[in-house]
Tab-separated table of C-alpha atoms and ligand atoms in Angstrom:
chain	number	residue	atom	x	y	z
A	723	UNK	CA	72.098	116.449	-64.593
A	724	UNK	CA	68.845	114.843	-63.463
A	725	UNK	CA	69.519	116.635	-60.212
A	726	UNK	CA	68.320	119.863	-61.816
A	727	UNK	CA	65.710	121.709	-59.844
A	728	UNK	CA	62.161	121.328	-61.063
A	729	UNK	CA	59.593	124.109	-61.159
A	730	UNK	CA	58.517	123.226	-57.642
A	731	UNK	CA	62.117	123.633	-56.456
A	732	UNK	CA	62.838	119.952	-55.817
A	733	UNK	CA	65.373	117.909	-57.735
A	734	UNK	CA	64.556	114.555	-59.320
A	735	UNK	CA	66.863	112.780	-56.857
A	736	UNK	CA	65.260	114.431	-53.846
A	737	UNK	CA	61.812	113.598	-55.131
A	738	UNK	CA	62.757	109.969	-55.688
A	739	UNK	CA	64.278	109.643	-52.196
A	740	UNK	CA	61.129	111.108	-50.708
A	741	UNK	CA	58.940	108.630	-52.637
A	742	UNK	CA	61.112	105.747	-51.458
A	743	UNK	CA	61.013	106.968	-47.866
A	744	UNK	CA	57.228	107.249	-47.951
A	745	UNK	CA	56.816	103.792	-49.520
A	746	UNK	CA	58.882	102.259	-46.719
A	747	UNK	CA	56.888	104.206	-44.128
A	748	UNK	CA	53.614	102.948	-45.633
A	749	UNK	CA	54.954	99.398	-45.584
A	750	UNK	CA	55.834	99.779	-41.884
A	751	UNK	CA	52.387	101.159	-41.089
A	752	UNK	CA	50.705	98.250	-42.844
A	753	UNK	CA	52.917	95.391	-41.634
A	754	UNK	CA	54.633	96.675	-38.485
A	755	UNK	CA	58.206	96.052	-39.647
A	756	UNK	CA	60.835	97.184	-42.110
A	757	UNK	CA	60.741	95.796	-45.647
A	758	UNK	CA	63.624	93.659	-46.856
A	759	UNK	CA	63.089	94.331	-50.550
A	760	UNK	CA	62.605	97.639	-52.336
A	761	UNK	CA	62.338	97.885	-56.124
A	762	UNK	CA	61.303	100.542	-58.624
A	763	UNK	CA	60.195	101.008	-62.231
A	764	UNK	CA	59.508	104.301	-64.023
A	765	UNK	CA	56.666	105.641	-66.124
A	766	UNK	CA	57.505	106.842	-69.606
A	767	UNK	CA	56.818	109.474	-72.181
A	768	UNK	CA	57.020	108.879	-75.901
A	769	UNK	CA	58.671	111.795	-77.712
A	770	UNK	CA	57.385	110.662	-81.103
A	771	UNK	CA	56.152	107.481	-82.823
A	772	UNK	CA	52.546	107.087	-81.719
A	773	UNK	CA	50.431	104.051	-82.628
A	774	UNK	CA	53.439	102.679	-84.512
A	775	UNK	CA	54.490	99.975	-82.046
A	776	UNK	CA	51.775	97.451	-82.897
A	777	UNK	CA	52.545	98.109	-86.573
A	778	UNK	CA	56.134	96.849	-86.142
A	779	UNK	CA	57.401	100.432	-86.503
A	780	UNK	CA	59.705	102.679	-84.493
A	781	UNK	CA	58.997	104.497	-81.241
A	782	UNK	CA	61.176	107.012	-79.414
A	783	UNK	CA	60.385	106.967	-75.686
A	784	UNK	CA	62.270	107.787	-72.501
A	785	UNK	CA	61.752	106.824	-68.875
A	786	UNK	CA	60.624	109.752	-66.718
A	787	UNK	CA	61.361	110.584	-63.143
A	788	UNK	CA	57.942	109.442	-61.973
A	789	UNK	CA	58.091	105.959	-60.472
A	790	UNK	CA	56.327	103.008	-58.963
A	791	UNK	CA	58.153	101.796	-55.850
A	792	UNK	CA	57.389	98.475	-54.151
A	793	UNK	CA	58.559	97.570	-50.644
A	794	UNK	CA	58.200	93.897	-49.662
A	795	UNK	CA	59.020	91.193	-47.157
A	796	UNK	CA	58.440	87.440	-46.733
A	797	UNK	CA	55.139	86.503	-45.126
A	798	UNK	CA	55.135	86.036	-41.380
A	799	UNK	CA	52.623	84.073	-39.325
A	800	UNK	CA	50.932	87.254	-38.071
A	801	UNK	CA	50.269	88.443	-41.648
A	802	UNK	CA	47.639	85.699	-42.103
A	803	UNK	CA	48.387	85.171	-45.777
A	804	UNK	CA	47.695	81.732	-47.334
A	805	UNK	CA	50.870	79.835	-48.200
A	806	UNK	CA	50.162	79.939	-51.952
A	807	UNK	CA	49.522	83.704	-52.036
A	808	UNK	CA	50.923	87.205	-51.687
A	809	UNK	CA	49.097	90.179	-50.199
A	810	UNK	CA	49.815	93.495	-51.834
A	811	UNK	CA	48.627	96.957	-50.901
A	812	UNK	CA	48.679	100.000	-53.147
A	813	UNK	CA	48.491	103.521	-51.769
A	814	UNK	CA	46.350	104.333	-54.834
A	815	UNK	CA	43.714	101.690	-54.047
A	816	UNK	CA	41.531	100.974	-51.075
A	817	UNK	CA	41.393	97.182	-51.427
A	818	UNK	CA	44.574	95.121	-51.135
A	819	UNK	CA	45.185	92.431	-53.738
A	820	UNK	CA	45.531	88.767	-52.803
A	821	UNK	CA	47.304	87.098	-55.696
A	822	UNK	CA	48.280	83.460	-56.242
A	823	UNK	CA	51.969	82.670	-56.495
A	824	UNK	CA	51.524	78.988	-57.346
A	825	UNK	CA	49.559	76.834	-59.758
A	826	UNK	CA	47.506	77.660	-62.786
A	827	UNK	CA	45.715	80.981	-62.538
A	828	UNK	CA	43.323	82.198	-65.201
A	829	UNK	CA	42.523	85.881	-65.806
A	830	UNK	CA	39.447	87.105	-63.940
A	831	UNK	CA	36.488	88.244	-66.057
A	832	UNK	CA	36.598	91.727	-64.549
A	833	UNK	CA	39.798	93.812	-64.748
A	834	UNK	CA	40.759	94.944	-61.289
A	835	UNK	CA	44.166	96.464	-60.480
A	836	UNK	CA	45.259	93.137	-58.962
A	837	UNK	CA	45.068	91.596	-62.464
A	838	UNK	CA	48.164	93.552	-63.531
A	839	UNK	CA	50.075	92.015	-60.626
A	840	UNK	CA	48.631	88.541	-61.059
A	841	UNK	CA	49.349	88.589	-64.794
A	842	UNK	CA	53.046	89.278	-64.278
A	843	UNK	CA	53.356	86.592	-61.600
A	844	UNK	CA	51.651	84.049	-63.868
A	845	UNK	CA	54.101	85.003	-66.631
A	846	UNK	CA	57.062	84.356	-64.328
A	847	UNK	CA	55.600	81.045	-63.136
A	848	UNK	CA	55.376	79.915	-66.745
A	849	UNK	CA	58.756	81.277	-67.818
A	850	UNK	CA	60.745	80.023	-64.835
A	851	UNK	CA	58.752	77.065	-63.438
A	852	UNK	CA	61.716	75.768	-61.427
A	853	UNK	CA	61.946	79.020	-59.475
A	854	UNK	CA	59.147	79.518	-56.977
A	855	UNK	CA	58.537	82.714	-55.031
A	856	UNK	CA	57.689	82.065	-51.386
A	857	UNK	CA	54.658	83.964	-50.060
A	858	UNK	CA	55.289	87.674	-49.610
A	859	UNK	CA	53.617	90.906	-48.543
A	860	UNK	CA	54.159	94.197	-50.339
A	861	UNK	CA	53.274	97.887	-50.450
A	862	UNK	CA	53.085	99.801	-53.728
A	863	UNK	CA	53.410	103.566	-53.841
A	864	UNK	CA	53.635	105.521	-57.085
A	865	UNK	CA	54.199	109.010	-58.463
A	866	UNK	CA	53.078	108.031	-61.987
A	867	UNK	CA	49.582	109.467	-62.432
A	868	UNK	CA	47.093	106.690	-63.197
A	869	UNK	CA	45.472	106.751	-66.627
A	870	UNK	CA	47.294	109.903	-67.799
A	871	UNK	CA	49.138	108.240	-70.702
A	872	UNK	CA	52.454	108.070	-68.811
A	873	UNK	CA	52.060	104.312	-68.505
A	874	UNK	CA	51.409	103.737	-64.849
A	875	UNK	CA	50.286	100.250	-65.900
A	876	UNK	CA	53.640	99.268	-67.443
A	877	UNK	CA	55.486	100.839	-64.501
A	878	UNK	CA	53.397	98.678	-62.159
A	879	UNK	CA	53.966	95.512	-64.210
A	880	UNK	CA	57.706	96.046	-64.579
A	881	UNK	CA	58.063	96.904	-60.882
A	882	UNK	CA	56.279	93.638	-59.985
A	883	UNK	CA	58.549	91.741	-62.392
A	884	UNK	CA	61.592	93.342	-60.775
A	885	UNK	CA	60.282	92.386	-57.341
A	886	UNK	CA	59.881	88.744	-58.427
A	887	UNK	CA	63.479	88.804	-59.653
A	888	UNK	CA	64.666	90.194	-56.326
A	889	UNK	CA	62.614	87.670	-54.318
A	890	UNK	CA	63.799	84.691	-56.362
A	891	UNK	CA	67.357	85.963	-56.870
A	892	UNK	CA	66.973	85.486	-60.611
A	893	UNK	CA	67.410	87.887	-63.431
A	894	UNK	CA	65.607	87.459	-66.719
A	895	UNK	CA	66.825	88.829	-70.004
A	896	UNK	CA	65.196	92.308	-70.072
A	897	UNK	CA	63.483	91.618	-73.403
A	898	UNK	CA	61.799	88.502	-71.988
A	899	UNK	CA	60.925	90.434	-68.875
A	900	UNK	CA	59.229	93.162	-70.932
A	901	UNK	CA	57.375	90.554	-72.984
A	902	UNK	CA	56.020	88.864	-69.843
A	903	UNK	CA	54.715	92.243	-68.690
A	904	UNK	CA	53.150	92.945	-72.086
A	905	UNK	CA	51.429	89.560	-72.016
A	906	UNK	CA	50.069	90.349	-68.552
A	907	UNK	CA	48.561	93.535	-69.954
A	908	UNK	CA	47.083	91.638	-72.930
A	909	UNK	CA	45.689	88.623	-71.116
A	910	UNK	CA	44.946	89.890	-67.612
A	911	UNK	CA	44.289	93.628	-68.125
A	912	UNK	CA	42.702	92.906	-71.524
A	913	UNK	CA	44.555	95.724	-73.220
A	914	UNK	CA	46.193	94.675	-76.518
A	915	UNK	CA	49.086	97.143	-76.177
A	916	UNK	CA	52.357	97.192	-78.125
A	917	UNK	CA	55.738	96.563	-76.547
A	918	UNK	CA	56.954	100.123	-76.038
A	919	UNK	CA	55.815	100.845	-72.491
A	920	UNK	CA	57.212	97.716	-70.897
A	921	UNK	CA	60.472	97.951	-72.858
A	922	UNK	CA	61.302	101.479	-71.832
A	923	UNK	CA	60.241	100.982	-68.217
A	924	UNK	CA	62.462	97.889	-67.992
A	925	UNK	CA	65.407	99.202	-70.019
A	926	UNK	CA	65.390	103.002	-69.934
A	927	UNK	CA	68.739	104.703	-69.349
A	928	UNK	CA	69.406	107.977	-67.628
A	929	UNK	CA	70.073	110.871	-70.045
A	930	UNK	CA	69.113	108.770	-73.072
A	931	UNK	CA	66.146	108.460	-75.364
A	932	UNK	CA	65.506	105.009	-76.796
A	933	UNK	CA	64.893	104.455	-80.480
A	934	UNK	CA	63.140	101.110	-80.414
A	935	UNK	CA	62.500	98.970	-83.453
A	936	UNK	CA	59.291	97.174	-82.530
A	937	UNK	CA	59.855	94.548	-85.208
A	938	UNK	CA	63.351	93.363	-84.281
A	939	UNK	CA	63.325	94.637	-80.651
A	940	UNK	CA	66.626	96.318	-81.441
A	941	UNK	CA	67.217	99.382	-79.300
A	942	UNK	CA	69.460	102.344	-79.896
A	943	UNK	CA	70.183	104.743	-77.060
A	944	UNK	CA	70.361	108.350	-78.210
A	945	UNK	CA	72.020	110.725	-75.711
A	946	UNK	CA	69.920	113.621	-74.490
A	947	UNK	CA	72.413	115.493	-72.378
A	948	UNK	CA	72.227	119.154	-73.288
A	949	UNK	CA	71.349	121.246	-70.254
A	950	UNK	CA	69.705	123.737	-72.566
A	951	UNK	CA	66.888	121.339	-73.439
A	952	UNK	CA	64.097	119.938	-71.319
A	953	UNK	CA	61.039	117.769	-71.779
A	954	UNK	CA	57.834	119.339	-70.500
A	955	UNK	CA	54.911	117.064	-69.739
A	956	UNK	CA	51.492	118.654	-69.400
A	957	UNK	CA	48.579	116.616	-68.130
A	958	UNK	CA	45.329	117.866	-69.691
A	959	UNK	CA	43.526	116.210	-66.784
A	960	UNK	CA	40.856	114.871	-69.058
A	961	UNK	CA	40.282	111.272	-70.000
A	962	UNK	CA	37.429	110.893	-72.431
A	963	UNK	CA	35.686	107.598	-71.971
A	964	UNK	CA	34.479	106.807	-75.442
A	965	UNK	CA	33.274	103.313	-76.181
A	966	UNK	CA	36.547	101.863	-74.865
A	967	UNK	CA	37.078	99.953	-78.086
A	968	UNK	CA	38.939	102.737	-79.948
A	969	UNK	CA	42.377	101.254	-79.377
A	970	UNK	CA	41.550	97.696	-80.502
A	971	UNK	CA	39.616	99.169	-83.434
A	972	UNK	CA	42.582	101.255	-84.639
A	973	UNK	CA	44.815	98.252	-84.250
A	974	UNK	CA	42.450	95.980	-86.184
A	975	UNK	CA	42.063	98.562	-88.955
A	976	UNK	CA	45.855	98.630	-89.422
A	977	UNK	CA	46.068	94.841	-89.556
A	978	UNK	CA	43.200	94.686	-92.068
A	979	UNK	CA	44.815	97.298	-94.304
A	980	UNK	CA	48.173	95.506	-94.229
A	981	UNK	CA	46.348	92.359	-95.259
A	982	UNK	CA	44.506	94.067	-98.103
A	983	UNK	CA	47.723	95.678	-99.369
A	984	UNK	CA	49.672	92.424	-99.100
A	985	UNK	CA	52.332	93.469	-96.585
A	986	UNK	CA	53.128	91.644	-93.323
A	987	UNK	CA	52.538	94.871	-91.379
A	988	UNK	CA	52.345	98.612	-92.093
A	989	UNK	CA	56.068	98.864	-91.309
A	990	UNK	CA	56.653	97.369	-94.736
A	991	UNK	CA	54.390	99.783	-96.588
A	992	UNK	CA	55.989	102.762	-98.332
A	993	UNK	CA	54.161	106.030	-98.992
A	994	UNK	CA	54.250	105.197	-102.726
A	995	UNK	CA	52.757	101.738	-102.201
A	996	UNK	CA	50.027	103.280	-100.078
A	997	UNK	CA	49.125	105.752	-102.821
A	998	UNK	CA	49.169	102.964	-105.413
A	999	UNK	CA	46.838	100.821	-103.303
A	1000	UNK	CA	44.547	103.638	-102.184
A	1001	UNK	CA	41.551	102.364	-104.201
A	1002	UNK	CA	41.549	99.084	-102.309
A	1003	UNK	CA	41.017	100.826	-98.963
A	1004	UNK	CA	38.134	102.734	-97.485
A	1005	UNK	CA	38.801	106.429	-96.950
A	1006	UNK	CA	39.187	105.857	-93.196
A	1007	UNK	CA	41.559	102.916	-93.644
A	1008	UNK	CA	43.623	105.042	-96.022
A	1009	UNK	CA	43.964	107.884	-93.494
A	1010	UNK	CA	44.872	105.472	-90.673
A	1011	UNK	CA	47.608	104.000	-92.901
A	1012	UNK	CA	48.826	107.449	-93.912
A	1013	UNK	CA	49.341	108.285	-90.237
A	1014	UNK	CA	51.279	105.098	-89.500
A	1015	UNK	CA	53.495	105.255	-92.586
A	1016	UNK	CA	54.270	108.955	-92.028
A	1017	UNK	CA	54.780	108.517	-88.288
A	1018	UNK	CA	57.316	105.707	-88.698
A	1019	UNK	CA	59.265	107.941	-91.079
A	1020	UNK	CA	59.036	110.926	-88.702
A	1021	UNK	CA	60.307	108.839	-85.790
A	1022	UNK	CA	63.442	107.762	-87.613
A	1023	UNK	CA	64.000	111.364	-88.698
A	1024	UNK	CA	63.482	112.605	-85.133
A	1025	UNK	CA	66.309	110.416	-83.850
A	1026	UNK	CA	68.537	111.775	-86.601
A	1027	UNK	CA	67.536	115.359	-85.796
A	1028	UNK	CA	68.373	115.033	-82.121
A	1029	UNK	CA	71.739	113.472	-82.903
A	1030	UNK	CA	72.514	116.418	-85.203
A	1031	UNK	CA	71.325	118.947	-82.650
A	1032	UNK	CA	68.552	120.058	-85.044
A	1033	UNK	CA	65.970	120.904	-82.426
A	1034	UNK	CA	63.748	123.060	-84.609
A	1035	UNK	CA	63.490	120.182	-87.073
A	1036	UNK	CA	62.622	117.818	-84.243
A	1037	UNK	CA	59.995	120.295	-83.066
A	1038	UNK	CA	58.418	120.463	-86.523
A	1039	UNK	CA	58.230	116.675	-86.632
A	1040	UNK	CA	56.433	116.697	-83.283
A	1041	UNK	CA	53.816	119.167	-84.544
A	1042	UNK	CA	53.361	117.125	-87.729
A	1043	UNK	CA	52.883	114.027	-85.601
A	1044	UNK	CA	50.188	115.775	-83.583
A	1045	UNK	CA	48.338	116.980	-86.682
A	1046	UNK	CA	48.410	113.494	-88.153
A	1047	UNK	CA	47.109	111.944	-84.910
A	1048	UNK	CA	44.349	114.563	-84.808
A	1049	UNK	CA	43.249	114.465	-88.454
A	1050	UNK	CA	44.191	111.054	-89.852
A	1051	UNK	CA	44.272	108.752	-86.850
A	1052	UNK	CA	41.575	110.706	-84.977
A	1053	UNK	CA	42.774	109.977	-81.457
A	1054	UNK	CA	43.273	113.519	-80.152
A	1055	UNK	CA	40.679	115.630	-78.334
A	1056	UNK	CA	39.864	119.325	-77.934
A	1057	UNK	CA	41.924	119.733	-74.752
A	1058	UNK	CA	45.075	118.158	-76.216
A	1059	UNK	CA	44.678	120.285	-79.348
A	1060	UNK	CA	44.381	123.417	-77.195
A	1061	UNK	CA	47.581	122.555	-75.298
A	1062	UNK	CA	49.511	121.977	-78.522
A	1063	UNK	CA	48.125	125.175	-80.066
A	1064	UNK	CA	49.235	127.182	-77.024
A	1065	UNK	CA	52.750	125.827	-77.597
A	1066	UNK	CA	52.584	126.808	-81.285
A	1067	UNK	CA	51.618	130.342	-80.213
A	1068	UNK	CA	54.548	130.527	-77.780
A	1069	UNK	CA	56.791	129.327	-80.614
A	1070	UNK	CA	60.549	128.923	-80.767
A	1071	UNK	CA	61.032	132.577	-79.829
A	1072	UNK	CA	59.246	131.869	-76.542
A	1073	UNK	CA	61.256	128.693	-75.978
A	1074	UNK	CA	59.077	125.872	-77.374
A	1075	UNK	CA	60.517	123.802	-80.230
A	1076	UNK	CA	57.619	121.403	-80.593
A	1077	UNK	CA	54.690	119.738	-78.880
A	1078	UNK	CA	52.293	116.850	-79.399
A	1079	UNK	CA	49.845	114.577	-77.678
A	1080	UNK	CA	51.535	111.490	-76.285
A	1081	UNK	CA	50.177	108.036	-75.494
A	1082	UNK	CA	47.051	106.393	-76.827
A	1083	UNK	CA	45.015	109.609	-77.011
A	1084	UNK	CA	41.560	110.964	-76.078
A	1085	UNK	CA	43.092	112.805	-73.131
A	1086	UNK	CA	46.135	112.380	-70.941
A	1087	UNK	CA	49.311	114.320	-71.606
A	1088	UNK	CA	51.188	116.345	-74.154
A	1089	UNK	CA	54.977	116.223	-74.476
A	1090	UNK	CA	56.931	119.295	-75.494
A	1091	UNK	CA	60.557	119.984	-76.268
A	1092	UNK	CA	61.521	123.277	-74.645
A	1093	UNK	CA	64.464	125.527	-73.844
A	1094	UNK	CA	65.330	124.975	-70.193
A	1095	UNK	CA	65.917	128.634	-69.360
A	1096	UNK	CA	62.408	129.588	-70.511
A	1097	UNK	CA	60.525	126.861	-68.707
A	1098	UNK	CA	58.992	129.097	-66.041
A	1099	UNK	CA	57.466	131.535	-68.495
A	1100	UNK	CA	56.316	128.673	-70.754
A	1101	UNK	CA	54.561	126.920	-67.885
A	1102	UNK	CA	52.996	130.162	-66.715
A	1103	UNK	CA	51.560	130.820	-70.204
A	1104	UNK	CA	50.249	127.271	-70.597
A	1105	UNK	CA	48.636	127.372	-67.146
A	1106	UNK	CA	46.924	130.690	-67.828
A	1107	UNK	CA	45.732	130.016	-71.376
A	1108	UNK	CA	44.581	126.435	-70.748
A	1109	UNK	CA	42.623	127.660	-67.718
A	1110	UNK	CA	41.048	130.434	-69.795
A	1111	UNK	CA	39.986	128.076	-72.565
A	1112	UNK	CA	38.918	124.989	-70.635
A	1113	UNK	CA	38.468	126.010	-66.999
A	1114	UNK	CA	40.915	123.230	-66.084
A	1115	UNK	CA	44.193	123.761	-64.269
A	1116	UNK	CA	46.764	121.507	-65.977
A	1117	UNK	CA	49.334	119.493	-64.081
A	1118	UNK	CA	52.866	120.069	-65.403
A	1119	UNK	CA	56.381	118.944	-64.815
A	1120	UNK	CA	59.748	119.096	-66.473
A	1121	UNK	CA	61.711	115.887	-66.726
A	1122	UNK	CA	64.850	114.477	-68.232
A	1123	UNK	CA	65.384	110.893	-69.416
A	1124	UNK	CA	65.566	108.742	-66.285
A	1125	UNK	CA	66.855	105.296	-65.357
A	1126	UNK	CA	64.754	102.155	-65.950
A	1127	UNK	CA	63.681	99.499	-63.429
A	1128	UNK	CA	66.064	98.412	-60.706
A	1129	UNK	CA	66.396	96.772	-57.316
A	1130	UNK	CA	67.063	99.326	-54.584
A	1131	UNK	CA	67.329	96.994	-51.623
A	1132	UNK	CA	67.375	93.203	-51.247
A	1133	UNK	CA	68.315	90.335	-48.966
A	1134	UNK	CA	72.042	89.978	-48.282
B	1698	ADP	P1	48.223	104.432	-67.958
B	1698	ADP	O1	49.049	103.209	-68.132
B	1698	ADP	O2	48.296	105.324	-69.140
B	1698	ADP	O3	48.491	105.174	-66.707
B	1698	ADP	P2	46.128	102.468	-67.933
B	1698	ADP	O4	44.657	102.569	-67.999
B	1698	ADP	O5	46.834	101.657	-68.933
B	1698	ADP	O6	46.692	103.960	-67.884
B	1698	ADP	O7	46.554	101.867	-66.519
B	1698	ADP	C1	45.996	102.371	-65.336
B	1698	ADP	C2	45.598	101.200	-64.452
B	1698	ADP	O8	46.790	100.526	-63.978
B	1698	ADP	C3	44.891	101.644	-63.175
B	1698	ADP	O9	43.507	101.776	-63.396
B	1698	ADP	C4	45.210	100.504	-62.235
B	1698	ADP	O10	44.369	99.389	-62.470
B	1698	ADP	C5	46.620	100.109	-62.642
B	1698	ADP	N1	47.616	100.836	-61.818
B	1698	ADP	C6	48.563	101.667	-62.253
B	1698	ADP	N2	49.300	102.161	-61.224
B	1698	ADP	C7	48.810	101.611	-60.104
B	1698	ADP	C8	49.125	101.710	-58.718
B	1698	ADP	N3	50.101	102.493	-58.273
B	1698	ADP	N4	48.395	100.978	-57.853
B	1698	ADP	C9	47.403	100.172	-58.286
B	1698	ADP	N5	47.053	100.043	-59.566
B	1698	ADP	C10	47.723	100.750	-60.490
B	1699	MG	MG1	48.783	101.742	-69.651
């Protein structure tokens, strides 16, 4: 099913093979030999359940067929890599990273891409101190756009974690693996993210969405197999740099409100309790809470709707989620609103069930649930209207739920 042709005429499998081939070629160009290890981890899109993960709520993501691939080998004399280090190139970055694979390493003051890699390695050193990775060299190549809300950062972290497992011939429980990656993002990339991105990248399953309970870490795979349905991702190609503190601020506001209302987290706040406690909150805190409480409810309902084949209901929930993120949580932006409004105009008759911004906000992508047979005309309309209104040509692709992280090649 994932072998369906995309709008550019290539299937997901063909595209993946091409990415793998090019990663290996880049490794050969850099190091003059074939890699022994090849691993991969996917990016993700969240169908619904935004800014609910750090509130112990539900999220409903899937892995997409955009991946980070890493090719690697043990260090050889001619690589000139210190014996306590690994040298890693990324096709997306000019400077290679030299990361420590032994001893105590503290996060650097400045977040460079190597911090994502170093953070994961430090997590593994702490979690499995008896298992040491010998020095290695690696090449990273990725089809997950950076900073577009499809979680290139989690894909990178989980791919590095998978590489460490391949190199050390160990396999961590996937929950612990995801938590190590999350901690790397917190401590080394200084981004206090929830657990969704690393979970789905590590544990995504082909043709399934994942309803994830961020409190208990329980996961429920919900089949998404109908050929008639597709997920359309549209990259607005804007990333508004606000103060940079919006995410931690939203998070802190939620924690403060939970405290004021006497619940352990907003997961445990009902809509009635919120109304009853409204006077204790500022107007802004109240609206932030209203988004989270409503969004957790919508996410649970969305999983139910998809299981019942109620796609119009699912679509309505997606639009409601977008409106709430725009008005109450205030993390949307003009371009994302325009993309969602274009989908509303196309409507179910034109093949769109629902659409919303996805990811943290202020730019990045929208996710839409569409009828597969109308995807060409839908994409043509979005391209034309978004261009007209913003002067920007959006990047678009259709995807189906893809497989999570895995080892593609390793030592015999
Ligand atoms: P998102 O996760 O939504 O794509 P983030 O800002 O969280 O956006 O993560 C993007 C950062 O992750 C990049 O700036 C870079 O530091 C790192 N990163 C992601 N993919 C790669 C890659 N292929 N090579 C090097 N660094 C990467
Ligand atoms: Mg990220």
